[in-house]
Amino acid sequence: MHKAVATPTRRSVLAGVGGTLGLLLAGCTVSEPAPTGTSSTPAKRSLRLLTPAPSGSWDPVEASDLEAQRVVRQAYDTLLGLDGASGAPAPGLAESWSVSDDGLVYEFVLRQGVSFHDGTPCNGSAVATNVRRWIALGGSDDPAVSTVATLFDAVKDAKEREAAPERTDNEPTPSASAPADGEQPASQDPAPTPNTTQADPLGQPTALVGSPVASVSAESEFTVRLVLTRRITPLIQALTHPCFSIVSPAQLKRAGALEGRASGDGLRRADAGTGAFRPGEDGDSIVLSAVTDHFLGAPSVDEVRLTPQASATRRAWELVRGTCDGFDLVTVDTMKTLAQDTQQVLQRDPFSVAYLGMNQANPWLADERVRRAIAHAIDKNGLVDGLYITGTKAAASPLPPSLGVPDPSSAYGHDPAKAKRLLAEAGYQGEEIEFLYPTHVARPYLALPERVFAAVSGQLGAVGIAVTPVGIPWDEGYFEAVQSGKHHGLHLLGAQGTYRDPENFIGRLFARATAQLNFDSPEVRRRVRAARALPAGEERTAAYAEIVELVTVAAPLVPLVYPISALAVAPRVSSYPTSPVLDEPLRSVTLA
C-alpha cells in the first residue's frame, strides 16, 4: 500500500501528454458543492470521488468490473484481507487460519462479535453457507461468476476430451478457397513449436475429476473447516478477492442466491455485508455511509460519494475546480495539467494486461495463420507511446512480469511483411472482420479505449486486414457482449489482477472453453487445472510457463501492454491507500 501526502512527490509530479483542460472544456459549467451542515451541526467529513463508469452488480460473486469491486470492497469483508505494506494475506473476518501439510484441510477461526448490517450474526454457520454457494457455482458456465466458478471448478471429464463446439452457421471456412486436391506448398512462415514437455504435471489425471471440495462445516460457532479433494494452491490468496466476500445468509435466501446468482439484482442492498460502509444510492451517485463500530475501527470519513463521469477530461476539470476530491484512471492527456496544478497523482504498480481477443467462431479467425498474422501486425511499443502513462511496457505474456513466470520463447514479434505472407497463404483477401471496443469508459488496462482501437485497427489495416468497427458503451453491455461471444470477431479487453497468483489471470481465460474466444484446447485446460493443484514452487512456476508457451503459439489472444494506472486526489486528501490489486479501503482515507 502506498500513501499519498499533501506535498507533491516524485510520483505526483509526472509529465504527460495533454492540452490545457480549460481550453478543452471552455464553456463547461460546474455546480458548486452544497453545504453539508449548519452552524450548530458539524459538517460531515465527506469524500467526493468521480468514477469512470457506473457500478455493476453488488453481488460479490458477480463483482468482475472495477466499479462493482470498489463498492463491494467497502460494503463487505472477506475472510482474509491484505496487509497494506507487504500485500500478504492478513486477518479479516478470520482472526487466524491454518492449512494442513498436504494442502487439503483448512481451518478458519472467526472474529467474535461481528454482525451483518441486517443484524444477524456473522458466525461459522454464515461462513459455511457462503462457501457452499461458491462450491455450487463451481459447476456454472455463467461468465458473470467466472472467478468463483473456475477456482472451485467441478471438472466433468478426467481426460478433458470434450468435443469442440460445432459450427451453427453455414459460413465457409477459410480453407475453402484453397485447391481441393494437390499437394500444398510448404509455408514460408511455419508456426513455432511450443517449448513444452509432454509429462502430465500431476501424473494422475483422475485427480482432477469432480469438485475440489469434499466438505465444509462449522466445527463450532466461530470455527470453519474446509476439506478438499485436491489442492487449490492459490486458495488463501484468492480469498482476499472481493468475489469471496461473506454475505448475510438471510439476504442470500431472500434473493434466491443460496446456490447461485441472485434473482435480478437482489443484493443491491445496504444491509447484506459486514463492511466499514453501508451503500445506498442518490440519483446516479452511490453513497457509502460509515459504520462506526466496524471491527477495524470507524472510518476516517463519514461518507463517500461515488459519482460516475465517463469523460477523463471532465473528471480532471472537476478536480481542478475543487468540486470533487479525486478521481480514478488518469490519462496521459490529463497528467501534465494535474501535475502543474499541484494535484496529487498516485500511480499503482502495474498488475494488469490489455489484450486483443480473437473469437474463433469467426471463420477467418479460426485459421491460425490469420491469428498469427494479426499478432505480427501489431506494434505494441507503438501503442505505449501517447496512449498509456509513462512506465507502461509492451506485453509478451498474458501474465504480468511480477508473478515471476518466464515470458514465452515463441512470441510473435512485429513483422508486417510476415503478416502479409501469412494472410496470402490463408487466402484472405480483405474480407471485413468485426472489431468490438468499449466506449464512454476507462478501465485500468484501457484508459483510452477508443484511441487504442483506432491505433490497433490502423496497424491491422497496414497489412491488409479490414475491420468493421463495433463500439458499444461499457454500461450498455460491452462486457456481456464480449463474454457471450455474440459478435464473432476481434475485441479489446484486459485482465486486472486482484490477487497475486497466475491462476487469477490464466484460470479465468483458459480453464474452460469460453464463448468469448471459442478457443478449445483440452491440453491447455488440463494443464491449467493441474497447475492450480500443484504445490507452490519451481515445478508450479514451470507448469504455468508451459501453459503460456502453448497459448502464445495458438494465439487465441494477443497481449498488448502491461499498463500503469493512476488516480488523482486533491491536496485536502492527506492519505489515500493505493494497491496494485485495487484493494483500497476507503476507511483508511484521511482528510486535512
Coordinates of C-alpha atoms in Angstrom, one line a residue:
M1 CA 0.0 0.0 0.0
H2 CA 1.3 3.5 -0.8
K3 CA 0.1 6.6 1.0
A4 CA -0.3 10.0 -0.6
V5 CA 1.0 13.0 1.3
A6 CA -0.2 16.5 0.9
T7 CA 3.1 17.8 -0.6
P8 CA 4.0 16.9 -4.2
T9 CA 6.4 13.9 -4.6
R10 CA 8.2 12.3 -7.5
R11 CA 5.1 10.2 -8.1
S12 CA 2.7 13.2 -8.0
V13 CA 4.7 15.5 -10.3
L14 CA 4.6 13.4 -13.5
A15 CA 4.9 14.8 -17.0
G16 CA 2.5 13.5 -19.7
V17 CA 1.0 14.5 -23.0
G18 CA -2.1 16.7 -23.0
G19 CA -3.5 20.1 -23.6
T20 CA -4.9 22.6 -21.2
L21 CA -8.1 21.5 -19.6
G22 CA -9.5 25.0 -19.6
L23 CA -9.3 25.1 -23.4
L24 CA -10.8 21.7 -23.8
L25 CA -13.7 22.5 -21.5
A26 CA -14.3 26.1 -22.3
G27 CA -17.9 26.9 -21.5
C28 CA -18.5 24.0 -19.2
T29 CA -20.4 24.9 -16.1
V30 CA -19.7 23.1 -12.9
S31 CA -22.0 23.2 -9.9
E32 CA -20.6 24.1 -6.5
P33 CA -21.0 21.5 -3.7
A34 CA -23.9 22.2 -1.4
P35 CA -23.3 22.9 2.3
T36 CA -23.3 19.7 4.3
G37 CA -24.0 21.1 7.7
T38 CA -25.3 24.1 9.8
S39 CA -23.7 26.4 12.3
S40 CA -24.9 24.1 15.1
T41 CA -24.2 20.8 13.4
P42 CA -20.7 19.8 12.3
A43 CA -20.4 19.1 8.6
K44 CA -19.9 15.6 7.6
R45 CA -16.4 14.7 6.6
S46 CA -17.4 13.7 3.0
L47 CA -15.1 12.3 0.4
R48 CA -16.3 13.0 -3.2
L49 CA -14.8 10.7 -5.9
L50 CA -15.6 10.5 -9.6
T51 CA -15.5 7.1 -11.2
P52 CA -15.1 6.3 -14.9
A53 CA -18.3 4.2 -15.0
P54 CA -21.4 3.2 -13.1
S55 CA -21.2 0.3 -10.7
G56 CA -22.3 -3.2 -11.8
S57 CA -23.9 -5.7 -9.6
W58 CA -23.3 -5.6 -5.8
D59 CA -23.5 -9.3 -5.5
P60 CA -19.9 -10.2 -4.7
V61 CA -19.7 -13.3 -6.8
E62 CA -20.5 -11.1 -9.9
A63 CA -18.1 -8.3 -9.0
S64 CA -15.9 -8.5 -12.1
D65 CA -15.7 -4.8 -13.0
L66 CA -13.7 -2.2 -11.2
E67 CA -16.7 -0.1 -10.0
A68 CA -18.6 -3.1 -8.6
Q69 CA -15.5 -4.2 -6.8
R70 CA -15.0 -0.7 -5.5
V71 CA -18.4 -0.9 -3.8
V72 CA -18.2 -4.5 -2.7
R73 CA -14.8 -3.9 -1.0
Q74 CA -16.3 -1.2 1.2
A75 CA -19.7 -2.9 1.9
Y76 CA -18.4 -6.4 2.7
D77 CA -15.5 -8.1 4.3
T78 CA -13.6 -11.2 3.2
L79 CA -12.3 -14.0 5.4
L80 CA -8.8 -12.7 4.7
G81 CA -7.6 -9.2 4.0
L82 CA -4.4 -7.9 2.6
D83 CA -1.5 -6.3 4.6
G84 CA -1.2 -2.8 3.3
A85 CA 2.6 -2.8 3.4
S86 CA 3.5 -6.3 2.2
G87 CA 0.5 -7.3 0.2
A88 CA 0.4 -10.6 2.0
P89 CA -2.9 -12.2 3.3
A90 CA -3.9 -10.7 6.7
P91 CA -6.7 -11.3 9.1
G92 CA -10.1 -10.2 8.0
L93 CA -13.3 -11.9 9.3
A94 CA -11.0 -14.7 10.2
E95 CA -8.6 -13.9 13.0
S96 CA -6.4 -16.8 12.1
W97 CA -6.2 -19.8 9.8
S98 CA -4.2 -23.0 9.3
V99 CA -3.5 -25.3 6.4
S100 CA -2.6 -29.0 6.7
D101 CA 0.8 -30.1 5.3
D102 CA -0.9 -31.8 2.3
G103 CA -2.8 -28.7 1.5
L104 CA -6.2 -30.4 1.8
V105 CA -7.6 -29.2 5.2
Y106 CA -8.2 -25.5 6.1
E107 CA -9.4 -24.2 9.4
F108 CA -10.5 -20.6 9.9
V109 CA -11.0 -19.1 13.4
L110 CA -13.5 -16.2 13.1
R111 CA -13.7 -12.9 14.9
Q112 CA -16.4 -12.9 17.6
G113 CA -19.0 -10.2 18.0
V114 CA -19.3 -9.3 14.3
S115 CA -22.8 -8.9 12.8
F116 CA -24.1 -8.2 9.3
H117 CA -25.7 -4.9 8.7
D118 CA -29.1 -6.6 8.9
G119 CA -28.4 -7.5 12.5
T120 CA -27.8 -11.3 12.0
P121 CA -24.5 -12.8 13.4
C122 CA -21.5 -13.4 11.2
N123 CA -20.5 -16.8 12.6
G124 CA -19.3 -20.2 11.4
S125 CA -22.7 -21.2 10.0
A126 CA -22.9 -18.0 7.9
V127 CA -19.4 -18.5 6.5
A128 CA -20.1 -22.2 5.7
T129 CA -23.3 -21.1 3.9
N130 CA -21.2 -18.8 1.7
V131 CA -18.6 -21.5 0.9
R132 CA -21.4 -23.9 -0.1
R133 CA -22.6 -21.2 -2.5
W134 CA -19.1 -21.0 -4.0
I135 CA -19.0 -24.8 -4.3
A136 CA -22.3 -24.8 -6.1
L137 CA -21.1 -22.2 -8.6
G138 CA -18.1 -24.4 -9.4
G139 CA -20.4 -26.2 -11.9
S140 CA -21.6 -23.0 -13.5
D141 CA -20.7 -21.9 -17.1
D142 CA -22.0 -18.4 -16.5
P143 CA -19.2 -15.9 -17.3
A144 CA -20.7 -13.5 -14.8
V145 CA -19.4 -15.7 -12.0
S146 CA -16.2 -17.0 -13.7
T147 CA -13.8 -16.0 -10.9
V148 CA -15.6 -18.2 -8.3
A149 CA -16.6 -20.9 -10.8
T150 CA -13.1 -21.5 -12.1
L151 CA -11.4 -21.6 -8.7
F152 CA -14.0 -24.2 -7.4
D153 CA -14.2 -25.8 -10.8
A154 CA -16.1 -29.1 -10.9
V155 CA -14.2 -30.9 -13.7
K156 CA -16.6 -33.1 -15.8
D157 CA -14.1 -35.2 -17.8
A158 CA -10.9 -36.9 -16.5
K159 CA -9.2 -36.7 -19.8
E160 CA -10.6 -33.3 -20.8
R161 CA -11.6 -34.5 -24.3
E162 CA -14.9 -33.0 -24.8
A163 CA -15.7 -32.3 -28.5
A164 CA -15.1 -28.8 -29.8
P165 CA -18.3 -26.7 -30.2
E166 CA -19.9 -27.4 -33.6
R167 CA -20.5 -24.5 -36.0
T168 CA -24.0 -23.4 -36.2
D169 CA -23.7 -21.2 -39.3
N170 CA -23.2 -22.1 -42.9
E171 CA -20.2 -19.8 -43.5
P172 CA -17.4 -21.4 -45.4
T173 CA -14.1 -22.0 -43.7
P174 CA -11.1 -20.0 -44.9
S175 CA -9.6 -23.2 -46.3
A176 CA -12.5 -23.5 -48.7
S177 CA -10.6 -21.1 -51.0
A178 CA -7.6 -23.5 -51.3
P179 CA -7.3 -26.0 -54.1
A180 CA -9.4 -29.2 -53.4
D181 CA -6.5 -31.5 -54.3
G182 CA -2.8 -31.5 -55.0
E183 CA 0.0 -31.0 -52.5
Q184 CA 0.1 -27.6 -50.9
P185 CA 3.4 -25.7 -50.9
A186 CA 5.3 -25.6 -47.7
S187 CA 4.7 -22.5 -45.6
Q188 CA 7.4 -19.8 -45.7
D189 CA 6.4 -18.9 -42.1
P190 CA 5.6 -22.1 -40.2
A191 CA 4.1 -21.9 -36.7
P192 CA 6.7 -22.1 -33.9
T193 CA 6.9 -25.2 -31.8
P194 CA 6.0 -24.5 -28.2
N195 CA 8.8 -25.2 -25.7
T196 CA 6.9 -27.7 -23.5
T197 CA 7.2 -31.2 -22.1
Q198 CA 4.8 -34.0 -22.6
A199 CA 4.7 -35.0 -19.0
D200 CA 1.4 -34.6 -17.0
P201 CA 2.3 -32.2 -14.2
L202 CA 0.3 -34.2 -11.7
G203 CA 0.8 -37.7 -13.2
Q204 CA -2.7 -38.6 -12.1
P205 CA -5.4 -37.1 -14.5
T206 CA -8.2 -38.7 -12.4
A207 CA -7.1 -36.4 -9.5
L208 CA -8.7 -33.6 -11.5
V209 CA -12.2 -35.1 -11.6
G210 CA -15.3 -33.6 -9.9
S211 CA -15.5 -30.8 -7.3
P212 CA -12.3 -30.0 -5.4
V213 CA -14.2 -29.7 -2.2
A214 CA -15.1 -32.7 0.0
S215 CA -16.9 -30.9 2.7
V216 CA -17.3 -27.6 4.6
S217 CA -18.6 -27.4 8.1
A218 CA -18.9 -25.1 11.1
E219 CA -17.0 -27.0 13.7
S220 CA -18.0 -24.6 16.4
E221 CA -19.8 -21.2 16.5
F222 CA -16.6 -19.5 15.3
T223 CA -14.5 -22.2 13.6
V224 CA -15.0 -23.3 10.0
R225 CA -13.3 -26.4 8.5
L226 CA -12.9 -26.9 4.7
V227 CA -11.7 -30.2 3.4
L228 CA -10.5 -30.5 -0.3
T229 CA -10.2 -33.5 -2.6
R230 CA -7.3 -31.9 -4.3
R231 CA -5.1 -28.8 -3.7
I232 CA -6.3 -25.4 -4.6
T233 CA -2.9 -23.8 -4.1
P234 CA -3.9 -20.2 -4.6
L235 CA -6.9 -20.5 -2.2
I236 CA -5.6 -18.3 0.6
Q237 CA -4.6 -15.6 -1.8
A238 CA -7.9 -15.9 -3.7
L239 CA -9.9 -15.5 -0.5
T240 CA -8.8 -11.8 -0.4
H241 CA -10.7 -11.3 -3.7
P242 CA -13.9 -9.3 -3.3
C243 CA -15.8 -12.0 -5.1
F244 CA -15.3 -14.1 -2.0
S245 CA -16.8 -11.6 0.4
I246 CA -19.1 -13.0 3.1
V247 CA -22.8 -12.2 2.6
S248 CA -25.6 -12.4 5.1
P249 CA -27.3 -15.8 4.6
A250 CA -30.6 -14.1 5.4
Q251 CA -30.1 -11.8 2.4
L252 CA -28.9 -14.7 0.2
K253 CA -32.1 -16.6 0.9
R254 CA -34.2 -13.5 0.3
A255 CA -32.5 -13.0 -3.1
G256 CA -32.8 -16.7 -4.0
A257 CA -29.0 -16.9 -4.1
L258 CA -28.1 -19.6 -1.7
E259 CA -26.8 -21.8 -4.5
G260 CA -26.2 -19.4 -7.3
R261 CA -26.7 -15.9 -8.7
A262 CA -29.3 -13.6 -7.1
S263 CA -32.6 -13.1 -8.7
G264 CA -32.3 -9.8 -10.6
D265 CA -30.0 -7.6 -8.5
G266 CA -31.5 -8.8 -5.2
L267 CA -28.3 -8.0 -3.3
R268 CA -28.2 -4.3 -4.2
R269 CA -28.8 -3.6 -0.6
A270 CA -27.2 -1.7 2.3
D271 CA -27.6 -4.5 4.9
A272 CA -26.1 -7.6 3.3
G273 CA -22.4 -7.2 4.4
T274 CA -20.3 -6.5 7.4
G275 CA -18.1 -3.8 5.8
A276 CA -16.9 -0.4 7.0
F277 CA -19.6 1.3 4.9
R278 CA -23.3 0.8 4.1
P279 CA -24.0 1.5 0.4
G280 CA -27.0 3.4 -0.9
E281 CA -28.0 5.4 -4.0
D282 CA -28.7 9.0 -4.6
G283 CA -29.5 9.6 -8.2
D284 CA -26.5 8.5 -10.3
S285 CA -24.3 8.5 -7.2
I286 CA -23.5 5.7 -4.8
V287 CA -23.3 7.0 -1.2
L288 CA -21.3 5.0 1.3
S289 CA -22.2 5.7 4.9
A290 CA -19.6 5.0 7.6
V291 CA -20.2 2.1 10.1
T292 CA -18.7 3.5 13.3
D293 CA -18.5 0.1 15.1
H294 CA -16.6 -1.8 12.4
F295 CA -14.2 -4.3 13.9
L296 CA -11.2 -2.5 12.3
G297 CA -12.4 0.8 13.8
A298 CA -14.5 3.7 12.5
P299 CA -13.6 5.1 9.0
S300 CA -11.8 8.4 9.0
V301 CA -14.6 9.9 6.8
D302 CA -18.3 9.9 7.5
E303 CA -19.4 9.5 3.9
V304 CA -18.0 8.6 0.5
R305 CA -19.9 9.8 -2.7
L306 CA -19.0 7.9 -5.9
T307 CA -20.3 9.6 -9.0
P308 CA -19.8 8.3 -12.5
Q309 CA -18.2 10.6 -15.1
A310 CA -17.2 8.9 -18.3
S311 CA -15.1 11.8 -19.6
A312 CA -11.5 11.7 -18.3
T313 CA -11.1 15.4 -19.2
R314 CA -14.2 16.3 -17.2
R315 CA -13.1 14.3 -14.3
A316 CA -9.8 16.2 -14.2
W317 CA -11.6 19.5 -14.6
E318 CA -13.9 18.8 -11.7
L319 CA -10.8 18.1 -9.5
V320 CA -9.0 21.3 -10.6
R321 CA -12.2 23.3 -9.8
G322 CA -12.5 21.7 -6.4
T323 CA -15.9 20.1 -6.9
C324 CA -14.6 16.6 -6.2
D325 CA -11.8 15.3 -4.1
G326 CA -10.4 12.8 -6.5
F327 CA -11.0 10.5 -9.5
D328 CA -9.7 7.2 -10.8
L329 CA -7.9 6.4 -14.1
V330 CA -5.8 9.4 -15.0
T331 CA -4.9 9.5 -18.7
V332 CA -1.8 10.8 -20.5
D333 CA -3.9 13.7 -21.7
T334 CA -4.7 15.0 -18.2
M335 CA -1.4 14.1 -16.4
K336 CA 0.5 17.2 -17.2
T337 CA -2.2 19.6 -16.2
L338 CA -2.8 17.8 -13.0
A339 CA 0.8 18.0 -12.0
Q340 CA 1.0 21.7 -13.0
D341 CA -2.0 22.4 -10.8
T342 CA -0.3 20.6 -7.8
Q343 CA -2.9 17.9 -7.6
Q344 CA -1.6 14.6 -6.3
V345 CA -1.3 11.8 -9.0
L346 CA -0.8 8.4 -7.4
Q347 CA 0.5 5.6 -9.6
R348 CA -0.3 2.0 -8.9
D349 CA 2.4 -0.7 -9.6
P350 CA 1.5 -2.5 -12.8
F351 CA -0.6 -5.6 -12.3
S352 CA -2.9 -5.8 -15.3
V353 CA -2.7 -6.7 -19.0
A354 CA -4.6 -5.4 -22.0
Y355 CA -5.2 -7.8 -24.9
L356 CA -6.7 -8.2 -28.3
G357 CA -9.1 -11.2 -28.2
M358 CA -9.9 -13.2 -31.3
N359 CA -13.2 -15.2 -31.3
Q360 CA -12.5 -18.3 -33.4
A361 CA -16.2 -18.7 -34.2
N362 CA -15.3 -16.3 -37.0
P363 CA -14.1 -18.5 -39.9
W364 CA -11.1 -16.3 -40.6
L365 CA -10.0 -16.2 -37.0
A366 CA -10.4 -20.0 -36.8
D367 CA -7.4 -20.1 -39.2
E368 CA -4.2 -20.0 -37.1
R369 CA -2.4 -18.3 -40.0
V370 CA -4.7 -15.3 -39.8
R371 CA -4.3 -15.1 -36.0
R372 CA -0.6 -15.3 -36.3
A373 CA -0.7 -12.6 -39.0
I374 CA -2.7 -10.3 -36.6
A375 CA -0.1 -10.9 -33.9
H376 CA 2.7 -10.0 -36.3
A377 CA 0.8 -6.9 -37.5
I378 CA 0.7 -5.2 -34.1
D379 CA 3.4 -2.8 -33.0
K380 CA 3.0 -3.0 -29.2
N381 CA 5.6 -0.3 -28.5
G382 CA 3.7 2.0 -30.8
L383 CA 0.6 1.6 -28.6
V384 CA 2.5 2.6 -25.5
D385 CA 3.6 6.0 -26.8
G386 CA 0.9 8.5 -26.4
L387 CA -1.8 6.1 -25.2
Y388 CA -0.6 5.0 -21.8
I389 CA 1.1 6.6 -18.8
T390 CA 4.9 6.5 -18.7
G391 CA 6.2 3.2 -17.3
T392 CA 3.7 1.1 -19.3
K393 CA 5.5 -1.8 -21.1
A394 CA 4.8 -3.9 -24.2
A395 CA 3.3 -7.3 -23.1
A396 CA 4.8 -10.6 -24.2
S397 CA 2.5 -12.8 -22.0
P398 CA -1.0 -12.8 -20.5
L399 CA 0.8 -12.8 -17.1
P400 CA 2.3 -9.6 -15.6
P401 CA 6.1 -9.9 -15.1
S402 CA 5.8 -9.5 -11.3
L403 CA 4.3 -13.0 -11.0
G404 CA 7.7 -14.4 -11.9
V405 CA 6.6 -16.7 -14.7
P406 CA 9.1 -16.5 -17.7
D407 CA 7.9 -14.9 -20.9
P408 CA 7.3 -17.3 -23.8
S409 CA 10.2 -18.1 -26.1
S410 CA 7.9 -18.2 -29.1
A411 CA 6.2 -14.8 -29.0
Y412 CA 5.2 -13.2 -32.3
G413 CA 7.2 -10.1 -32.9
H414 CA 6.1 -7.1 -35.0
D415 CA 6.7 -8.1 -38.6
P416 CA 4.3 -6.7 -41.2
A417 CA 5.9 -8.5 -44.1
K418 CA 5.4 -11.9 -42.4
A419 CA 1.8 -10.9 -41.6
K420 CA 1.1 -10.2 -45.3
R421 CA 2.6 -13.5 -46.3
L422 CA 0.5 -15.4 -43.8
L423 CA -2.7 -13.7 -44.9
A424 CA -1.9 -14.6 -48.5
E425 CA -1.2 -18.2 -47.6
A426 CA -4.6 -18.3 -45.8
G427 CA -6.4 -17.0 -48.9
Y428 CA -7.6 -13.9 -47.0
Q429 CA -8.4 -11.0 -49.4
G430 CA -9.6 -8.2 -47.3
E431 CA -12.9 -9.6 -46.0
E432 CA -14.2 -7.5 -43.1
I433 CA -13.9 -8.7 -39.6
E434 CA -16.0 -7.2 -36.7
F435 CA -13.9 -5.4 -34.1
L436 CA -15.6 -4.7 -30.8
Y437 CA -14.3 -1.9 -28.5
P438 CA -15.8 -0.2 -25.4
T439 CA -16.8 3.4 -25.4
H440 CA -17.5 6.1 -22.7
V441 CA -15.4 4.3 -20.2
A442 CA -11.9 3.9 -18.8
R443 CA -10.6 0.6 -17.4
P444 CA -7.3 0.1 -15.6
Y445 CA -6.0 -1.7 -18.7
L446 CA -7.8 0.6 -21.2
A447 CA -7.7 4.2 -20.1
L448 CA -8.4 5.4 -23.7
P449 CA -10.2 2.5 -25.4
E450 CA -11.4 4.4 -28.4
R451 CA -7.9 5.6 -29.2
V452 CA -6.4 2.1 -28.6
F453 CA -9.0 0.7 -31.0
A454 CA -8.0 3.3 -33.6
A455 CA -4.3 2.5 -33.3
V456 CA -4.7 -1.2 -33.4
S457 CA -7.2 -1.1 -36.4
G458 CA -4.7 1.2 -38.2
Q459 CA -1.9 -1.3 -37.7
L460 CA -4.2 -4.2 -39.0
G461 CA -5.2 -2.1 -42.0
A462 CA -1.5 -1.5 -42.8
V463 CA -1.1 -5.3 -43.6
G464 CA -4.5 -5.5 -45.4
I465 CA -6.9 -6.6 -42.6
A466 CA -10.2 -4.8 -42.9
V467 CA -12.3 -4.3 -39.8
T468 CA -15.9 -3.3 -39.1
P469 CA -15.9 -1.1 -36.0
V470 CA -18.5 -2.1 -33.3
G471 CA -18.3 0.4 -30.5
I472 CA -20.5 -0.5 -27.5
P473 CA -20.8 1.7 -24.4
W474 CA -19.4 -0.1 -21.4
D475 CA -22.6 0.5 -19.3
E476 CA -24.8 -0.7 -22.2
G477 CA -23.4 -4.2 -22.2
Y478 CA -19.9 -4.2 -23.7
F479 CA -18.5 -6.8 -21.3
E480 CA -21.5 -9.0 -21.7
A481 CA -21.4 -8.8 -25.5
V482 CA -17.7 -9.9 -25.4
Q483 CA -18.3 -12.7 -22.9
S484 CA -21.3 -14.1 -24.6
G485 CA -19.5 -14.3 -28.0
K486 CA -22.4 -12.6 -29.7
H487 CA -20.1 -10.9 -32.1
H488 CA -17.7 -13.2 -33.9
G489 CA -14.6 -11.1 -34.4
L490 CA -11.9 -9.1 -32.6
H491 CA -12.3 -7.4 -29.3
L492 CA -10.4 -5.2 -26.8
L493 CA -10.4 -6.3 -23.2
G494 CA -8.0 -6.9 -20.4
A495 CA -7.4 -8.5 -17.0
Q496 CA -6.8 -6.6 -13.8
G497 CA -5.2 -8.7 -11.1
T498 CA -6.9 -8.9 -7.8
Y499 CA -4.7 -11.5 -6.1
R500 CA -1.1 -12.5 -6.7
D501 CA -1.2 -15.8 -8.4
P502 CA -1.1 -16.9 -12.1
E503 CA -4.4 -18.5 -11.6
N504 CA -6.0 -15.1 -11.3
F505 CA -5.2 -14.4 -14.9
I506 CA -4.8 -17.8 -16.6
G507 CA -7.8 -19.5 -14.9
R508 CA -10.4 -17.0 -16.0
L509 CA -9.2 -17.1 -19.6
F510 CA -8.2 -20.7 -20.3
A511 CA -9.6 -23.1 -17.6
R512 CA -12.7 -23.6 -19.8
A513 CA -13.6 -23.2 -23.5
T514 CA -15.5 -19.9 -23.4
A515 CA -17.8 -18.2 -25.8
Q516 CA -15.5 -15.1 -25.6
L517 CA -12.7 -16.7 -27.5
N518 CA -14.1 -20.1 -28.8
F519 CA -10.7 -21.4 -28.1
D520 CA -10.9 -25.1 -27.2
S521 CA -7.7 -26.9 -26.2
P522 CA -8.2 -29.9 -23.9
E523 CA -4.4 -29.9 -23.3
V524 CA -4.4 -26.3 -22.1
R525 CA -7.5 -26.8 -19.9
R526 CA -5.9 -29.9 -18.3
R527 CA -2.7 -28.1 -17.7
V528 CA -4.4 -25.1 -16.1
R529 CA -6.3 -27.3 -13.7
A530 CA -3.1 -29.3 -12.9
A531 CA -1.1 -26.2 -12.3
R532 CA -3.8 -24.9 -9.9
A533 CA -3.3 -28.1 -7.8
L534 CA 0.5 -28.2 -7.8
P535 CA 2.2 -27.1 -4.6
A536 CA 3.9 -23.7 -4.7
G537 CA 7.4 -23.9 -6.0
E538 CA 9.6 -24.2 -9.1
E539 CA 7.5 -27.0 -10.6
R540 CA 4.3 -25.0 -10.5
T541 CA 6.1 -21.9 -12.0
A542 CA 7.4 -24.1 -14.8
A543 CA 3.8 -25.5 -15.4
Y544 CA 2.5 -22.0 -15.9
A545 CA 5.4 -21.2 -18.2
E546 CA 4.4 -24.1 -20.4
I547 CA 0.8 -23.0 -20.4
V548 CA 1.9 -19.6 -21.6
E549 CA 4.0 -21.2 -24.3
L550 CA 1.0 -23.2 -25.6
V551 CA -1.3 -20.3 -25.5
T552 CA 1.2 -18.0 -27.2
V553 CA 1.7 -20.4 -30.2
A554 CA -2.1 -21.0 -30.5
A555 CA -2.7 -17.2 -30.3
P556 CA -6.4 -17.0 -29.1
L557 CA -5.4 -13.5 -28.0
V558 CA -2.6 -11.1 -28.4
P559 CA -1.2 -9.5 -25.1
L560 CA -0.7 -5.8 -25.8
V561 CA 0.6 -3.9 -22.8
Y562 CA 1.1 -4.0 -19.1
P563 CA -0.5 -0.7 -18.2
I564 CA 0.3 1.7 -15.4
S565 CA -2.9 3.0 -13.8
A566 CA -3.2 6.1 -11.6
L567 CA -5.7 8.1 -9.6
A568 CA -5.6 11.8 -8.7
V569 CA -6.6 13.4 -5.4
A570 CA -6.9 16.9 -4.2
P571 CA -4.4 18.5 -1.7
R572 CA -7.0 18.1 1.1
V573 CA -6.6 14.3 0.9
S574 CA -3.8 13.7 3.4
S575 CA -3.6 9.9 2.7
Y576 CA -5.1 7.5 0.2
P577 CA -4.3 3.8 0.1
T578 CA -3.2 2.6 -3.4
S579 CA -2.8 -1.0 -4.3
P580 CA -1.7 -2.9 -7.5
V581 CA -4.6 -5.3 -6.8
L582 CA -7.0 -2.4 -6.2
D583 CA -7.5 -3.4 -2.5
E584 CA -8.1 0.2 -1.5
P585 CA -10.1 0.5 1.7
L586 CA -11.7 3.9 1.8
R587 CA -12.0 3.7 5.6
S588 CA -8.2 4.5 5.6
V589 CA -8.5 7.8 3.6
T590 CA -7.8 10.8 5.8
L591 CA -8.6 14.4 5.0
A592 CA -6.7 17.5 6.0

